[in-house]
Amino acid sequence: MKRKVTAILLVLCMASSVVLGGCSNDKNEGGSATDNELSKNPVEGGSIVVGISQDVDGLDPHMAESAGTREVLFNIYEGLVKPDSDGVLQDAVASDHGVSEDAKVYTFTLREGVKFHDGNEVTAEDVKYSIERCADTSNGEPLVSAYSIIESVNVLDENTVEIRLSEPDTEFLFNMTTAIIPKDSARTIDANPIGTGPFAYSSRNEGDSITLKKNEEYWGEKAHLDEVVFKVVADADMLVSYLKGGSLDMVMRLTNAQAAELTEGFRIEEGTMNLVQALYLNNAVEPLNNEKVRRALCYAINPDEIMDMMNDGKGVRIGTHMLPGYKAYYNGELTNYYGQDYEKAKELLKEAGYEDGFDLEITVSAADQPHVDTAQVIREQLKNIGVNVTINPVEWEYWLEEVYGNRNFESTVVGVDAKTLSARSLLERFKSDGGSNFINFSDEEYDEVLSQAIASMDGEGQTKCYMKLQEILTEKAASVYIQDLASLVALRDDFDGYEFYPLYVQDMAKIYRVE
Amino acid sequence: MKYKGHSHNFTLGLGITVFMVALILLGFLWTPYEPDAMQGSLKLNAPSILHLFGTDQFGRDIFSRVLVGAGSTLVIAAGTILIGGLAGVALGAVCGYFGGWLDEGVMRVCDALAAFPSVLLALVIISIAGSGKYKVMVALGIAFIPSFARIVRGEFMRLREADFVIGARLIGVPTPRILFVHILPNILPSLLSSLAIGFNNAALAEAGLSYLGIGVQPPDASLGRMLSESQTYLASGVWCAAFPGVFLVLLVLGVGLLGEGILDRFGGGR
Amino acid sequence: MKYVIKKILGLIITLLIVSMLTFFAFELIPGDPARSILGTDGTLEQVQALREEMGLNRPLPQRYGEWVFNFLHGDMGNSYYYQKSVQDLIGDRIPITVAMTILSFSMILVLSVAVSIFSVRYANRLFDRIFLIVDQIMMSVPPFFIGIIFTAVFGLTLHWFTPGGYVSYEKDVGGFIGYLILPSLAIALPRAAMAAKLLRSSLLDEMQKDYVRTAYSRGNGPWRVLLHHVLKNGILPVITFLGMTAADIIANSIVVEQVFGIPGVGRMLISSISKRDYPVVEAIIVLIAVVTLVMNILVDALYKKLDKRIEVI
Amino acid sequence: MLDVERLSIHFEDRGRREEAVKNVSFQLADGKILGIVGESGSGKTMTALTIAGLKKQRAVIDGGSVCLDGVDLLTLDDAQMRSVQGARIGMIFQEPMSALNPTMKIGKQLEEVLVLHAKLSKEERRNKVFAAMEDVELENPRELYEKYPHELSGGMRQRAMLAAAIVCRPKLLIADEPTTALDVQTQDGILGLLKKLNQKYGMSILFISHNLRVVEKLCGRVLVMKSGEVVEEGSVEAIFGNPQTEYTRELIAAIPDACGKNWKDGATVEQDEAVAEEIAVWQGEAVADENAMEKDVLEPKKVLEVCHLNAYYREGRVRRQILQDVSFTLHEGEIVGLVGGSGSGKTTLCKCVLGLLKEYDGVVIHHTKRPQMVFQDPYGSLNPRKTIGWILEEPLKVQGGFSKEERRRKAEEMLERVHLPKEFYKRYPKELSGGQRQRVSIATALMTGTKFILADEPLSALDVTVQAQMIELLKELQEKEKICYLFVSHDLDVVHLLCDRVLKVEGKTVTSMYG
């Protein structure tokens, strides 16, 4: 509700993006501080203050809701496997892992000498406890929805754990990034977080800041910094003055205009936000239920013009509900499937019986300036085909309940992210009866191909299905796909080592101080 | 208390107010550019003859946005003192003149309302009714009733025992006529000046609300929002903050001086 | 004594009205805290289950009665969002807002008295003339705009303070107070300008009174007359004005906390309202009301102490 | 001791130059009392203030000198003058209510003079203050020391001011109309005190007043001033014995003398009526022999009957009785005085008669239409925002049934009956003098057609000459319009002159007295 609370920064994290885990398994083309050689000579130790737009909603890794929370907790907790900056799953708490022939049994051997922050060794029991906690279906949905197919978690010996699935799933490894926490720590974990990550929890002042300190006995490459303070800056407009003023050292997801202000004393890293921004159309509502009308909108709206206006052209254009970062799955030709062509759009509208246009309401979360501005540019563009748009800015809570929950909207501009690295988590959403299919898209062919993809054993076939699904979304114009927004990170120049992840995380262990 | 410094207030105040209101009225009819039209090429341009107040981070013409923004501030502030004023006068007159339980009760409610920071009251009402110009006006109007009621009540209590009021009662003048024909004209000067002060507080409160993102919602322009957005560009585009701020101050200053001038010119009730 | 009881009774009634208004208001506001906590992937059953658990489905009067009962026992309930008791949550924020309020209140008093005395002593001379113009302008500037100017001038250019560099009082009280000076000044300036104008005109009125002439006839110099005799009488109307500004100071502090990044009660209030965190909002509103009303009572007492003419009303 | 030579002062008011004092010269020898008499605007107060160094900035001294013991005060700078003020010149003023600082204890205000002028210890100062209090006959000075001005009566406050003025034993005491605002008993008290101080300490007194009777009682020599000039000077006997100038004779003639009436006490109601008839007849003769008008000697109609009235003052639940068993009757054409000390219940009686106070039992019967009232303060009795015409027409509007022209004609006619020009119809109250406003009040009262007017000290705020004209008007209306007045006043001279009989309110009862 408060414009400030979900300001620009939020455009990427949970509040404005529909949270469904997923991460690309390849570095996004946006490019970042490419090869990560240590520019100046690093100085160990020191402290950094990172600006975040909204306080974490809790410190319990399994209950973490917003992407903003997971972004911070990535530094405290680790799963059996852990994505690296290239998006490739590396072994973490587990030293290695094996998958059975029928992709139904996954076995993990624990790494020697991995300790929790409270000094205790990580045991197989802890792993079993953590996995089962997320798979528990006692009060409806399990904490991690993908775990619904787990049959059992068995401790083979004190450092090997075996997970049996009720049905084959070649991509199940992606879900093994769930945090490992000490046995029976469910009730205390939120107030007293214990994990195995490079940083340990130090203190918290609700709504204002969270402080993490270096984990001296980290099993892997230790962090350089002694302390990291995540400071809540609700008002995006204050970021630049706080950075310049010196009270903040690093801020993520700046707009181009903001970054332009930080001329000297700062290093600007460029990447993308891993969000599918689109004009999502409610397929159940007149006249959007008519495919021709939806296609007409696709012809009228020009993503390139939006990107120019918003971020001086920065950002990556997309043509379907898939992130370019997912190189293996991204269906490149769909990007320019709809070139801007007002005549064709008008023709389609005529065919659909809406020759002199119609009224369209775009509901948008008032706090996300980029989405509000995108809506305004769309309004100017749609004027050319007689569609007059009214923009209805609402509070985030209201958007969550009315648009996403009750699906009572005509169209909305928002960014949808993916929770896990698997393409399925992005595309599964649009199953006709999908719980989170908030645009009411329904197409038998789409459902058919989706179930094929899930069942198929070989990666090759699976990828072909995912490609087909993307085609259907684009051809049927389920929504008007626009871009994966540019994300700029400002880092004070006495720090270095920032690395973009294809996932919604900030790896503070890589950051180091330089003279 | 005619001090030389004061007599200018009226003329100065009237001058500034008329100038600002004229500009705003112009804004209602015509603005050099479409307030929301964005020009990618003209981002953060300094003030020039083309763009008197320069352009903001989206290349929008600040002069047009200030006019439209000030327009909504003016409308909201005027609406607020209308609602607050009318209700306040009626309530204050009745309580001040009759006193007793009614007065005690109403004053308690007024204290309760006054204990609410007007920002909060506006917040609550806007959340219920949804944001937008007219809802902010109603919210602030209600928030301002207590202050007007209290001022009018004080004046009525003071004049309740005045000789000419007792004289009127003896003649047999009916009470409503005593209240609004006999007593009211005598408190007009102080009422007008408190309306001027009320206008100022309302304008500032509206700016505060839209600064917090509660008042006027995008894409409508509002001075408070423009000020808040300008903070990012203080270094490279200070005019984004300067012009909306100065415009708001001038509007409030003009009305303030006018209120002060009225008090001097027509002799305050005090 | 009757006066004190009457005042306290009034306070309690007002507080009840305030808390009822808030409780009722939250019933009307769209948005449901359970959904707000569960976020996007909470299914309908989960939302209902959580509502049940949080007791949101019980009738309004019952919940309100229970809330008042707990409140009186110092238990303000738990925050929906932070799974923490409201006291702890607000506990360390109240001193910040209270410190800021006291700081700006004293700034208003000191500034207005000092400036108006000088301007009355040299009435109609240069100082007085300038004072009138500057004063009128100061009254028209909103606190958050002053905040922006302070940030730009003192923060970014002169680097007298680090914008956003709030220091918590646990770590370093000196730094804490130091950082609060500018925000408090931003809140105080417009109010001080109004108080100064009021004080100046009331002092000028008092100067016309007969007892001033008597004081002069005894051989008092102008300064002595002003400080010993006139100030005490002249300040009375200003005190009532200050009483009324308590609510405004807190309202403005909500906005100024935003500009200077101070984790005060104001910001928590705004974010809690948008998160539909009812217990936190309830507690803050009632606390703000208590602080405002207590301030009003203090001001009344101060007024009575200064001016003996007012018997116990 | 005090030698004023050709003192002249003028006022600079918005460019207009007003001569306030034109070369006034006089001497005041040691131990003598000099009275300065004159109407308001005669410059007497301005002269006194200049001597005491208290003149306003707007007044400019053109020339002349004011020598106190050979030192010309006009040449002293501020600091030197301050050493004289309070130490060598003491001053007391007219309004005891506002001449003392309301928020400062009496003791402290008295002590201030000593603090400024004498180097004494706190103890010594307190004793000197107590001594001064005894000098001015204030009982229990120790208790009074701690009290505040509003806790003292008018007389006590005047004495306190006097004590403050004389605590340093000044050579000269200037008294600016000290007794005007006091009632008769306290007035004599203060005059006695001044005489005592004059004899005891040889303190010379400069006494300014517009009340010649008081000046006659107190002063040795008298100075008569008119519009800034000394018209006549001489000993009291000379001035009052055979006044030289025309103006002085006029002043002396205007003093209302009691013409020797002595009042009998204790008459009953019946006797009231008998005597009332006798008076009506007597008045008839008095009027008859003047203009031989035929007088209807019918039994005069009753205007107001008050029988067994008990009035109370309610404070919360406590009910104090103010008036007990009050009965009297007023008849048309009768002027009845109402006298009594302040706090004797006089005001309560008026309120009961007018129906403004409901806390009474017993009977009040009005035989006329609504009783009307004329107030003491001419400035408050007329609605400042309305024209005289509007005020006069208000009663007709209330009765209704009159057209606009009729109302206007009646209003103008009434203006003539109270000897005011018709043009006043359009004027505003603030453009009229005190006397003229009282005439408008009376006119408004008559517009209601009432026969009973309660006049609450209508003349006390007016100048002597204007008072005389008002008395003529009241008498004229009594005869022509048969108006009955209840005339409240503490100025016994006026009461004796005007009233046929007098009601004395004392100790909760009302007694009738006849001339």
PDB file of N, CA, C and O in Angstrom, chain D residues 100-135:
ATOM      1  N   LEU D 100      -1.780  45.992  38.161  1.00  0.00           N
ATOM      2  CA  LEU D 100      -0.790  45.113  38.822  1.00  0.00           C
ATOM      3  C   LEU D 100      -0.598  43.879  37.936  1.00  0.00           C
ATOM      4  O   LEU D 100      -1.528  43.414  37.256  1.00  0.00           O
ATOM      5  N   ASN D 101       0.602  43.327  37.953  1.00  0.00           N
ATOM      6  CA  ASN D 101       0.920  42.172  37.100  1.00  0.00           C
ATOM      7  C   ASN D 101       0.136  40.962  37.608  1.00  0.00           C
ATOM      8  O   ASN D 101       0.357  40.479  38.721  1.00  0.00           O
ATOM      9  N   PRO D 102      -0.794  40.444  36.780  1.00  0.00           N
ATOM     10  CA  PRO D 102      -1.698  39.386  37.264  1.00  0.00           C
ATOM     11  C   PRO D 102      -0.997  38.082  37.656  1.00  0.00           C
ATOM     12  O   PRO D 102      -1.539  37.304  38.432  1.00  0.00           O
ATOM     13  N   THR D 103       0.222  37.851  37.120  1.00  0.00           N
ATOM     14  CA  THR D 103       0.832  36.530  37.422  1.00  0.00           C
ATOM     15  C   THR D 103       1.994  36.676  38.403  1.00  0.00           C
ATOM     16  O   THR D 103       2.845  35.801  38.480  1.00  0.00           O
ATOM     17  N   MET D 104       2.033  37.820  39.112  1.00  0.00           N
ATOM     18  CA  MET D 104       3.170  37.985  40.049  1.00  0.00           C
ATOM     19  C   MET D 104       2.601  38.299  41.430  1.00  0.00           C
ATOM     20  O   MET D 104       1.614  39.035  41.554  1.00  0.00           O
ATOM     21  N   LYS D 105       3.209  37.682  42.441  1.00  0.00           N
ATOM     22  CA  LYS D 105       2.686  37.882  43.817  1.00  0.00           C
ATOM     23  C   LYS D 105       2.772  39.360  44.208  1.00  0.00           C
ATOM     24  O   LYS D 105       3.677  40.085  43.752  1.00  0.00           O
ATOM     25  N   ILE D 106       1.840  39.778  45.065  1.00  0.00           N
ATOM     26  CA  ILE D 106       1.773  41.192  45.496  1.00  0.00           C
ATOM     27  C   ILE D 106       3.112  41.578  46.133  1.00  0.00           C
ATOM     28  O   ILE D 106       3.744  42.564  45.734  1.00  0.00           O
ATOM     29  N   GLY D 107       3.563  40.732  47.081  1.00  0.00           N
ATOM     30  CA  GLY D 107       4.811  41.049  47.810  1.00  0.00           C
ATOM     31  C   GLY D 107       5.934  41.340  46.841  1.00  0.00           C
ATOM     32  O   GLY D 107       6.630  42.355  46.905  1.00  0.00           O
ATOM     33  N   LYS D 108       6.070  40.465  45.827  1.00  0.00           N
ATOM     34  CA  LYS D 108       7.189  40.600  44.883  1.00  0.00           C
ATOM     35  C   LYS D 108       7.084  41.916  44.124  1.00  0.00           C
ATOM     36  O   LYS D 108       8.078  42.601  43.883  1.00  0.00           O
ATOM     37  N   GLN D 109       5.833  42.303  43.793  1.00  0.00           N
ATOM     38  CA  GLN D 109       5.686  43.555  43.007  1.00  0.00           C
ATOM     39  C   GLN D 109       6.045  44.763  43.861  1.00  0.00           C
ATOM     40  O   GLN D 109       6.645  45.725  43.375  1.00  0.00           O
ATOM     41  N   LEU D 110       5.677  44.649  45.158  1.00  0.00           N
ATOM     42  CA  LEU D 110       6.030  45.780  46.050  1.00  0.00           C
ATOM     43  C   LEU D 110       7.536  45.844  46.240  1.00  0.00           C
ATOM     44  O   LEU D 110       8.161  46.901  46.222  1.00  0.00           O
ATOM     45  N   GLU D 111       8.130  44.670  46.370  1.00  0.00           N
ATOM     46  CA  GLU D 111       9.559  44.601  46.677  1.00  0.00           C
ATOM     47  C   GLU D 111      10.415  45.103  45.511  1.00  0.00           C
ATOM     48  O   GLU D 111      11.522  45.590  45.681  1.00  0.00           O
ATOM     49  N   GLU D 112       9.840  45.031  44.312  1.00  0.00           N
ATOM     50  CA  GLU D 112      10.645  45.304  43.110  1.00  0.00           C
ATOM     51  C   GLU D 112      11.292  46.689  43.168  1.00  0.00           C
ATOM     52  O   GLU D 112      12.454  46.867  42.795  1.00  0.00           O
ATOM     53  N   VAL D 113      10.528  47.677  43.688  1.00  0.00           N
ATOM     54  CA  VAL D 113      11.068  49.045  43.725  1.00  0.00           C
ATOM     55  C   VAL D 113      12.352  49.054  44.556  1.00  0.00           C
ATOM     56  O   VAL D 113      13.376  49.605  44.166  1.00  0.00           O
ATOM     57  N   LEU D 114      12.290  48.310  45.663  1.00  0.00           N
ATOM     58  CA  LEU D 114      13.472  48.293  46.554  1.00  0.00           C
ATOM     59  C   LEU D 114      14.630  47.574  45.857  1.00  0.00           C
ATOM     60  O   LEU D 114      15.788  47.995  45.908  1.00  0.00           O
ATOM     61  N   VAL D 115      14.296  46.516  45.174  1.00  0.00           N
ATOM     62  CA  VAL D 115      15.340  45.754  44.470  1.00  0.00           C
ATOM     63  C   VAL D 115      16.048  46.682  43.487  1.00  0.00           C
ATOM     64  O   VAL D 115      17.278  46.682  43.355  1.00  0.00           O
ATOM     65  N   LEU D 116      15.263  47.553  42.832  1.00  0.00           N
ATOM     66  CA  LEU D 116      15.844  48.422  41.786  1.00  0.00           C
ATOM     67  C   LEU D 116      16.668  49.558  42.394  1.00  0.00           C
ATOM     68  O   LEU D 116      17.679  49.950  41.861  1.00  0.00           O
ATOM     69  N   HIS D 117      16.162  50.043  43.545  1.00  0.00           N
ATOM     70  CA  HIS D 117      16.756  51.321  43.998  1.00  0.00           C
ATOM     71  C   HIS D 117      17.562  51.219  45.288  1.00  0.00           C
ATOM     72  O   HIS D 117      18.401  52.057  45.557  1.00  0.00           O
ATOM     73  N   ALA D 118      17.215  50.192  46.140  1.00  0.00           N
ATOM     74  CA  ALA D 118      17.924  50.201  47.445  1.00  0.00           C
ATOM     75  C   ALA D 118      18.777  48.949  47.540  1.00  0.00           C
ATOM     76  O   ALA D 118      18.366  47.871  47.098  1.00  0.00           O
ATOM     77  N   LYS D 119      19.965  49.073  48.104  1.00  0.00           N
ATOM     78  CA  LYS D 119      20.861  47.904  48.311  1.00  0.00           C
ATOM     79  C   LYS D 119      20.519  47.334  49.673  1.00  0.00           C
ATOM     80  O   LYS D 119      21.106  47.723  50.692  1.00  0.00           O
ATOM     81  N   LEU D 120      19.505  46.466  49.718  1.00  0.00           N
ATOM     82  CA  LEU D 120      19.080  45.935  51.024  1.00  0.00           C
ATOM     83  C   LEU D 120      19.077  44.415  50.953  1.00  0.00           C
ATOM     84  O   LEU D 120      18.955  43.841  49.859  1.00  0.00           O
ATOM     85  N   SER D 121      19.170  43.796  52.120  1.00  0.00           N
ATOM     86  CA  SER D 121      19.081  42.315  52.133  1.00  0.00           C
ATOM     87  C   SER D 121      17.603  41.944  51.977  1.00  0.00           C
ATOM     88  O   SER D 121      16.703  42.773  52.149  1.00  0.00           O
ATOM     89  N   LYS D 122      17.358  40.690  51.667  1.00  0.00           N
ATOM     90  CA  LYS D 122      15.980  40.230  51.434  1.00  0.00           C
ATOM     91  C   LYS D 122      15.135  40.544  52.664  1.00  0.00           C
ATOM     92  O   LYS D 122      14.033  41.064  52.553  1.00  0.00           O
ATOM     93  N   GLU D 123      15.697  40.271  53.848  1.00  0.00           N
ATOM     94  CA  GLU D 123      14.947  40.453  55.085  1.00  0.00           C
ATOM     95  C   GLU D 123      14.556  41.918  55.243  1.00  0.00           C
ATOM     96  O   GLU D 123      13.400  42.260  55.419  1.00  0.00           O
ATOM     97  N   GLU D 124      15.552  42.803  55.043  1.00  0.00           N
ATOM     98  CA  GLU D 124      15.269  44.244  55.214  1.00  0.00           C
ATOM     99  C   GLU D 124      14.179  44.665  54.233  1.00  0.00           C
ATOM    100  O   GLU D 124      13.226  45.370  54.553  1.00  0.00           O
ATOM    101  N   ARG D 125      14.292  44.161  53.032  1.00  0.00           N
ATOM    102  CA  ARG D 125      13.277  44.574  52.018  1.00  0.00           C
ATOM    103  C   ARG D 125      11.901  44.140  52.480  1.00  0.00           C
ATOM    104  O   ARG D 125      10.918  44.883  52.412  1.00  0.00           O
ATOM    105  N   ARG D 126      11.796  42.888  52.969  1.00  0.00           N
ATOM    106  CA  ARG D 126      10.461  42.396  53.370  1.00  0.00           C
ATOM    107  C   ARG D 126       9.891  43.307  54.446  1.00  0.00           C
ATOM    108  O   ARG D 126       8.724  43.701  54.380  1.00  0.00           O
ATOM    109  N   ASN D 127      10.746  43.691  55.425  1.00  0.00           N
ATOM    110  CA  ASN D 127      10.217  44.528  56.514  1.00  0.00           C
ATOM    111  C   ASN D 127       9.744  45.867  55.956  1.00  0.00           C
ATOM    112  O   ASN D 127       8.676  46.363  56.285  1.00  0.00           O
ATOM    113  N   LYS D 128      10.530  46.435  55.050  1.00  0.00           N
ATOM    114  CA  LYS D 128      10.128  47.744  54.475  1.00  0.00           C
ATOM    115  C   LYS D 128       8.776  47.598  53.765  1.00  0.00           C
ATOM    116  O   LYS D 128       7.905  48.455  53.877  1.00  0.00           O
ATOM    117  N   VAL D 129       8.598  46.457  53.094  1.00  0.00           N
ATOM    118  CA  VAL D 129       7.321  46.250  52.366  1.00  0.00           C
ATOM    119  C   VAL D 129       6.175  46.139  53.363  1.00  0.00           C
ATOM    120  O   VAL D 129       5.122  46.775  53.215  1.00  0.00           O
ATOM    121  N   PHE D 130       6.457  45.374  54.447  1.00  0.00           N
ATOM    122  CA  PHE D 130       5.371  45.245  55.451  1.00  0.00           C
ATOM    123  C   PHE D 130       5.042  46.620  56.031  1.00  0.00           C
ATOM    124  O   PHE D 130       3.876  46.994  56.184  1.00  0.00           O
ATOM    125  N   ALA D 131       6.085  47.426  56.273  1.00  0.00           N
ATOM    126  CA  ALA D 131       5.867  48.781  56.833  1.00  0.00           C
ATOM    127  C   ALA D 131       4.992  49.575  55.855  1.00  0.00           C
ATOM    128  O   ALA D 131       3.975  50.164  56.220  1.00  0.00           O
ATOM    129  N   ALA D 132       5.343  49.522  54.593  1.00  0.00           N
ATOM    130  CA  ALA D 132       4.578  50.295  53.596  1.00  0.00           C
ATOM    131  C   ALA D 132       3.130  49.824  53.586  1.00  0.00           C
ATOM    132  O   ALA D 132       2.180  50.612  53.482  1.00  0.00           O
ATOM    133  N   MET D 133       2.950  48.489  53.724  1.00  0.00           N
ATOM    134  CA  MET D 133       1.563  47.953  53.702  1.00  0.00           C
ATOM    135  C   MET D 133       0.773  48.513  54.881  1.00  0.00           C
ATOM    136  O   MET D 133      -0.391  48.891  54.755  1.00  0.00           O
ATOM    137  N   GLU D 134       1.484  48.570  56.046  1.00  0.00           N
ATOM    138  CA  GLU D 134       0.759  49.119  57.208  1.00  0.00           C
ATOM    139  C   GLU D 134       0.401  50.582  56.935  1.00  0.00           C
ATOM    140  O   GLU D 134      -0.693  51.044  57.194  1.00  0.00           O
ATOM    141  N   ASP D 135       1.375  51.312  56.307  1.00  0.00           N
ATOM    142  CA  ASP D 135       1.113  52.734  56.016  1.00  0.00           C
ATOM    143  C   ASP D 135      -0.204  52.908  55.255  1.00  0.00           C
ATOM    144  O   ASP D 135      -0.948  53.850  55.460  1.00  0.00           O
TER     145      ASP D 135
END
